[in-house]
């Protein structure tokens, strides 16, 4: 006798903590904690959702055929090797479930996407964290950490939460250095925001190399986070494995339609991209001028580092900004207790955050105390 028991590793799981979205006593807040797009999606995507609302009683295309065709055409890929998911999170989860289990290891950067250790634990596997190098992934460190038990290497590039990136040559070196039994999952969630000449979204490598699976999302630069839609691309066997274990209707019809419409509106995506690049430069320069260390970013957010001096710490800055309605991401769980991650917001939000931060840095102890 006894109560129903989950798999032993489930009890030790720590859940993912999403970006804060509320402050007690404040009606309106600027949520700059989840890397959502301040410009929203293409108007064509909104229209597609409105049109889709007339067909909500019908199951979606289980294979997201039209969207996969559109993705493949846009990126010059094979539609048969595109697989869609309820956000790229869905695909990362399926990969971990399919390829790793108890006794296996999943390797990723310490300052990498916070879901990676959770995905490893969900599968009953061990998460092996490798120190970053200059805020990006350390290819030599990752290769040194890989053992015969390593099933998956997760690499977010650009990296979340630091915003740093690895050039294409480093990605290629990593893929070439891994044993054949290890899958490299190249998580390019911020590919559309990157502008470094030597950055690659990984599509070519995922097409040519047998051990690379690329994941992409419509949540960030495309501004469709609410719809949960992303996609992946890899070799035929990997894609077949995912298709076998995913839920048959894992992506909703309005999401498929909106993503296809967003993809077709590259003019809008270009505007978001330009806006993102312009304001991340501005924020980087201004925050540095205000005395903070800021990581060079290729994403729609910037990571800044605060002094450890009482009255000027990241934790205190986070509280100071939250009390004024600006929610950033403080990541002590990942060992970044001296840093805050700021999602690029609207022009008004960006300017206001900077003003508040300058005030905080100028007179933090007094200002904080006088407000109780
Ligand atoms: C946001 C994010 C994802 C997941 O996005 P979805 O909304 O699930 O598509 C994956 N990887 C990284 C690095 C991210 O920042």
CSV table of C-alpha atoms in Angstrom, one decimal, residues 4-286:
chain,number,residue,atom,x,y,z
A,4,UNK,CA,0.8,6.9,-6.2
A,5,UNK,CA,4.4,7.9,-6.6
A,6,UNK,CA,6.0,9.9,-9.4
A,7,UNK,CA,9.4,9.0,-10.9
A,8,UNK,CA,12.0,9.5,-8.1
A,9,UNK,CA,13.7,12.5,-9.9
A,10,UNK,CA,10.4,14.5,-10.2
A,11,UNK,CA,10.3,15.3,-6.5
A,12,UNK,CA,13.7,17.1,-6.6
A,13,UNK,CA,12.7,19.3,-9.5
A,14,UNK,CA,12.9,23.1,-9.0
A,15,UNK,CA,10.3,24.8,-11.3
A,16,UNK,CA,11.2,27.5,-13.8
A,17,UNK,CA,10.7,31.0,-12.4
A,18,UNK,CA,9.2,33.2,-15.1
A,19,UNK,CA,9.9,37.0,-15.3
A,20,UNK,CA,8.1,39.0,-12.7
A,21,UNK,CA,5.0,40.7,-14.1
A,22,UNK,CA,3.3,42.4,-11.1
A,23,UNK,CA,4.0,44.7,-8.2
A,24,UNK,CA,1.6,45.1,-5.2
A,25,UNK,CA,0.0,48.5,-5.2
A,26,UNK,CA,1.0,49.4,-8.8
A,27,UNK,CA,-1.6,49.2,-11.5
A,28,UNK,CA,0.7,49.5,-14.5
A,29,UNK,CA,4.2,48.1,-14.7
A,30,UNK,CA,6.8,48.0,-17.4
A,31,UNK,CA,7.6,44.2,-17.7
A,32,UNK,CA,11.2,44.2,-18.9
A,33,UNK,CA,11.9,40.8,-17.4
A,34,UNK,CA,10.9,38.3,-20.0
A,35,UNK,CA,12.5,39.5,-23.3
A,36,UNK,CA,9.2,40.1,-24.9
A,37,UNK,CA,9.0,42.5,-27.9
A,38,UNK,CA,7.9,46.0,-27.0
A,39,UNK,CA,6.7,46.4,-30.6
A,40,UNK,CA,4.5,43.3,-30.6
A,41,UNK,CA,3.9,41.2,-33.7
A,42,UNK,CA,3.3,42.1,-37.3
A,43,UNK,CA,-0.2,43.5,-38.0
A,44,UNK,CA,-0.6,40.7,-40.5
A,45,UNK,CA,-0.1,38.2,-37.6
A,46,UNK,CA,-2.9,39.9,-35.6
A,47,UNK,CA,-5.2,39.7,-38.6
A,48,UNK,CA,-4.4,36.0,-39.0
A,49,UNK,CA,-5.4,35.4,-35.4
A,50,UNK,CA,-8.6,37.4,-36.0
A,51,UNK,CA,-9.4,35.3,-39.0
A,52,UNK,CA,-8.5,32.1,-37.2
A,53,UNK,CA,-11.1,32.9,-34.5
A,54,UNK,CA,-13.8,31.8,-36.9
A,55,UNK,CA,-12.4,28.2,-37.0
A,56,UNK,CA,-11.7,27.5,-33.3
A,57,UNK,CA,-13.9,24.3,-33.3
A,58,UNK,CA,-11.6,22.6,-35.8
A,59,UNK,CA,-8.4,20.7,-34.9
A,60,UNK,CA,-5.2,22.3,-36.3
A,61,UNK,CA,-3.1,20.7,-39.0
A,62,UNK,CA,-1.2,18.1,-36.8
A,63,UNK,CA,2.0,18.6,-38.9
A,64,UNK,CA,1.8,22.4,-39.3
A,65,UNK,CA,2.3,21.7,-43.0
A,66,UNK,CA,1.8,25.3,-44.4
A,67,UNK,CA,3.9,26.9,-41.7
A,68,UNK,CA,6.7,24.3,-42.2
A,69,UNK,CA,6.6,25.0,-45.9
A,70,UNK,CA,6.8,28.7,-45.3
A,71,UNK,CA,9.7,28.3,-42.8
A,72,UNK,CA,11.6,26.1,-45.2
A,73,UNK,CA,11.1,28.4,-48.2
A,74,UNK,CA,12.2,31.5,-46.2
A,75,UNK,CA,15.3,29.8,-44.8
A,76,UNK,CA,16.2,27.7,-47.8
A,77,UNK,CA,15.7,24.4,-45.8
A,78,UNK,CA,14.0,21.1,-46.4
A,79,UNK,CA,10.4,21.3,-45.1
A,80,UNK,CA,10.4,17.6,-44.2
A,81,UNK,CA,13.2,18.3,-41.7
A,82,UNK,CA,11.3,21.2,-40.0
A,83,UNK,CA,9.3,20.4,-36.9
A,84,UNK,CA,7.1,22.8,-35.0
A,85,UNK,CA,6.5,23.1,-31.3
A,86,UNK,CA,4.5,24.9,-28.7
A,87,UNK,CA,7.4,27.4,-28.4
A,88,UNK,CA,10.9,26.2,-28.8
A,89,UNK,CA,10.6,25.1,-25.1
A,90,UNK,CA,8.4,22.3,-26.3
A,91,UNK,CA,11.1,21.1,-28.7
A,92,UNK,CA,13.9,21.4,-26.1
A,93,UNK,CA,11.8,19.4,-23.7
A,94,UNK,CA,11.1,16.7,-26.3
A,95,UNK,CA,14.8,16.4,-27.2
A,96,UNK,CA,15.7,15.9,-23.6
A,97,UNK,CA,13.0,13.3,-23.1
A,98,UNK,CA,13.9,11.4,-26.2
A,99,UNK,CA,17.7,11.4,-25.8
A,100,UNK,CA,18.4,11.6,-22.1
A,101,UNK,CA,17.4,9.6,-19.1
A,102,UNK,CA,18.6,8.5,-15.6
A,103,UNK,CA,22.4,8.1,-15.6
A,104,UNK,CA,22.9,10.4,-18.6
A,105,UNK,CA,24.4,13.9,-18.6
A,106,UNK,CA,23.3,17.1,-20.3
A,107,UNK,CA,26.0,19.7,-20.7
A,108,UNK,CA,25.4,23.5,-20.9
A,109,UNK,CA,26.9,26.8,-19.9
A,110,UNK,CA,26.4,27.9,-16.3
A,111,UNK,CA,25.1,31.3,-17.5
A,112,UNK,CA,22.8,29.6,-20.1
A,113,UNK,CA,19.1,29.4,-20.6
A,114,UNK,CA,17.6,28.6,-17.2
A,115,UNK,CA,15.4,25.9,-18.6
A,116,UNK,CA,18.4,23.6,-19.5
A,117,UNK,CA,19.0,22.2,-15.9
A,118,UNK,CA,15.2,21.8,-15.5
A,119,UNK,CA,14.9,19.9,-18.7
A,120,UNK,CA,17.8,17.6,-17.7
A,121,UNK,CA,16.1,16.9,-14.3
A,122,UNK,CA,12.7,16.3,-15.9
A,123,UNK,CA,14.3,13.5,-17.9
A,124,UNK,CA,16.0,12.1,-14.8
A,125,UNK,CA,19.4,13.1,-16.2
A,126,UNK,CA,22.2,15.1,-14.6
A,127,UNK,CA,22.9,18.7,-15.7
A,128,UNK,CA,26.6,19.5,-16.1
A,129,UNK,CA,27.3,23.2,-16.0
A,130,UNK,CA,30.4,24.7,-17.6
A,131,UNK,CA,31.7,28.1,-16.7
A,132,UNK,CA,31.3,30.8,-19.3
A,133,UNK,CA,34.2,32.5,-21.0
A,134,UNK,CA,33.9,36.3,-21.6
A,135,UNK,CA,30.2,35.8,-20.8
A,136,UNK,CA,29.6,33.5,-23.8
A,137,UNK,CA,29.9,29.7,-23.9
A,138,UNK,CA,33.4,28.2,-23.5
A,139,UNK,CA,33.9,25.6,-26.3
A,140,UNK,CA,37.0,24.1,-24.8
A,141,UNK,CA,35.3,23.9,-21.4
A,142,UNK,CA,32.3,22.2,-22.9
A,143,UNK,CA,34.4,19.7,-24.9
A,144,UNK,CA,36.3,18.9,-21.7
A,145,UNK,CA,33.1,18.3,-19.8
A,146,UNK,CA,31.7,15.9,-22.3
A,147,UNK,CA,31.9,12.2,-21.3
A,148,UNK,CA,30.6,8.9,-22.7
A,149,UNK,CA,27.5,9.6,-20.6
A,150,UNK,CA,26.8,13.0,-22.3
A,151,UNK,CA,23.7,12.7,-24.6
A,152,UNK,CA,23.0,16.4,-25.3
A,153,UNK,CA,24.9,19.7,-25.3
A,154,UNK,CA,22.6,22.7,-25.1
A,155,UNK,CA,24.1,25.8,-26.6
A,156,UNK,CA,22.1,29.1,-26.6
A,157,UNK,CA,23.7,31.5,-29.0
A,158,UNK,CA,23.4,34.4,-28.5
A,159,UNK,CA,23.3,33.5,-24.8
A,160,UNK,CA,20.5,34.2,-22.4
A,161,UNK,CA,20.9,35.8,-19.8
A,162,UNK,CA,24.3,37.4,-20.8
A,163,UNK,CA,23.5,38.4,-24.4
A,164,UNK,CA,27.0,37.4,-25.5
A,165,UNK,CA,27.6,35.2,-28.6
A,166,UNK,CA,30.1,32.8,-30.2
A,167,UNK,CA,31.2,33.2,-33.8
A,168,UNK,CA,30.3,30.6,-36.4
A,169,UNK,CA,33.8,29.2,-36.3
A,170,UNK,CA,33.4,28.3,-32.6
A,171,UNK,CA,30.1,26.6,-33.2
A,172,UNK,CA,31.7,24.6,-36.0
A,173,UNK,CA,34.6,23.6,-33.7
A,174,UNK,CA,32.2,22.5,-31.0
A,175,UNK,CA,30.0,20.4,-33.4
A,176,UNK,CA,33.2,18.8,-34.9
A,177,UNK,CA,34.6,18.1,-31.5
A,178,UNK,CA,31.6,16.2,-30.0
A,179,UNK,CA,31.4,12.4,-30.1
A,180,UNK,CA,28.8,11.1,-32.6
A,181,UNK,CA,26.6,9.8,-29.8
A,182,UNK,CA,26.1,13.4,-28.5
A,183,UNK,CA,23.5,15.8,-30.0
A,184,UNK,CA,24.3,19.5,-30.1
A,185,UNK,CA,21.1,21.5,-29.7
A,186,UNK,CA,21.8,24.9,-31.1
A,187,UNK,CA,19.2,27.2,-29.5
A,188,UNK,CA,19.1,30.4,-31.6
A,189,UNK,CA,16.2,32.1,-29.9
A,190,UNK,CA,17.7,35.5,-30.6
A,191,UNK,CA,19.0,34.9,-34.1
A,192,UNK,CA,16.8,37.6,-35.5
A,193,UNK,CA,18.3,40.2,-33.2
A,194,UNK,CA,21.9,39.4,-33.9
A,195,UNK,CA,24.0,41.7,-36.2
A,196,UNK,CA,27.6,40.5,-35.7
A,197,UNK,CA,29.1,39.6,-39.1
A,198,UNK,CA,30.5,36.3,-37.8
A,199,UNK,CA,27.3,35.2,-36.1
A,200,UNK,CA,25.4,32.2,-37.6
A,201,UNK,CA,21.9,31.1,-36.9
A,202,UNK,CA,23.2,27.5,-37.3
A,203,UNK,CA,20.8,26.6,-40.2
A,204,UNK,CA,23.5,25.5,-42.6
A,205,UNK,CA,25.2,23.4,-40.0
A,206,UNK,CA,21.9,21.8,-38.9
A,207,UNK,CA,21.3,21.0,-42.5
A,208,UNK,CA,24.8,19.5,-43.2
A,209,UNK,CA,26.1,18.1,-39.9
A,210,UNK,CA,24.4,15.0,-38.6
A,211,UNK,CA,24.7,15.9,-34.9
A,212,UNK,CA,23.2,19.4,-34.8
A,213,UNK,CA,19.6,20.3,-34.1
A,214,UNK,CA,18.7,24.0,-34.3
A,215,UNK,CA,15.8,25.5,-32.5
A,216,UNK,CA,14.1,28.8,-33.3
A,217,UNK,CA,11.2,30.8,-31.9
A,218,UNK,CA,8.5,33.2,-32.9
A,219,UNK,CA,8.3,34.5,-29.3
A,220,UNK,CA,11.1,37.0,-29.2
A,221,UNK,CA,11.8,39.3,-32.2
A,222,UNK,CA,8.6,38.1,-34.0
A,223,UNK,CA,6.6,39.2,-30.9
A,224,UNK,CA,4.3,36.1,-30.7
A,225,UNK,CA,5.2,34.8,-27.2
A,226,UNK,CA,1.6,34.4,-26.2
A,227,UNK,CA,0.8,31.9,-29.0
A,228,UNK,CA,3.6,29.5,-28.1
A,229,UNK,CA,5.1,28.7,-31.5
A,230,UNK,CA,8.7,27.7,-32.4
A,231,UNK,CA,10.4,25.3,-34.7
A,232,UNK,CA,13.4,23.1,-35.0
A,233,UNK,CA,15.6,21.7,-37.8
A,234,UNK,CA,17.9,18.7,-37.8
A,235,UNK,CA,18.7,15.5,-39.6
A,236,UNK,CA,15.9,13.2,-40.7
A,237,UNK,CA,16.3,10.7,-37.8
A,238,UNK,CA,16.2,13.4,-35.1
A,239,UNK,CA,13.1,15.0,-36.6
A,240,UNK,CA,11.4,11.6,-36.9
A,241,UNK,CA,12.1,10.9,-33.2
A,242,UNK,CA,10.5,14.2,-32.2
A,243,UNK,CA,7.5,13.6,-34.4
A,244,UNK,CA,7.0,10.2,-32.8
A,245,UNK,CA,6.9,11.5,-29.2
A,246,UNK,CA,5.3,15.0,-29.6
A,247,UNK,CA,1.6,15.5,-29.0
A,248,UNK,CA,-0.2,15.1,-32.3
A,249,UNK,CA,-1.7,18.6,-32.1
A,250,UNK,CA,1.2,20.3,-30.3
A,251,UNK,CA,0.8,23.7,-32.1
A,252,UNK,CA,-2.5,25.6,-32.2
A,253,UNK,CA,-4.1,26.7,-35.5
A,254,UNK,CA,-4.1,30.4,-34.7
A,255,UNK,CA,-0.4,30.1,-33.8
A,256,UNK,CA,0.4,28.4,-37.0
A,257,UNK,CA,-1.5,31.0,-39.0
A,258,UNK,CA,0.0,34.0,-37.1
A,259,UNK,CA,3.6,32.6,-37.4
A,260,UNK,CA,3.2,32.1,-41.2
A,261,UNK,CA,1.8,35.7,-41.5
A,262,UNK,CA,4.7,37.1,-39.4
A,263,UNK,CA,7.2,35.2,-41.5
A,264,UNK,CA,5.8,36.7,-44.6
A,265,UNK,CA,6.1,40.3,-43.2
A,266,UNK,CA,9.8,40.6,-43.3
A,267,UNK,CA,9.5,44.4,-43.6
A,268,UNK,CA,8.0,44.5,-40.1
A,269,UNK,CA,10.6,42.1,-38.7
A,270,UNK,CA,13.3,44.4,-40.2
A,271,UNK,CA,11.8,47.4,-38.3
A,272,UNK,CA,11.8,45.4,-35.0
A,273,UNK,CA,15.4,44.4,-35.7
A,274,UNK,CA,16.6,47.9,-36.4
A,275,UNK,CA,14.8,49.2,-33.3
A,276,UNK,CA,16.3,46.5,-31.2
A,277,UNK,CA,19.8,47.1,-32.4
A,278,UNK,CA,19.5,50.9,-32.0
A,279,UNK,CA,18.2,50.8,-28.5
A,280,UNK,CA,20.6,48.1,-27.3
A,281,UNK,CA,23.5,50.3,-28.4
A,282,UNK,CA,21.9,53.3,-26.7
A,283,UNK,CA,21.3,51.4,-23.5
A,284,UNK,CA,24.7,49.8,-23.5
A,285,UNK,CA,26.5,53.2,-24.0
A,286,UNK,CA,24.3,55.0,-21.5
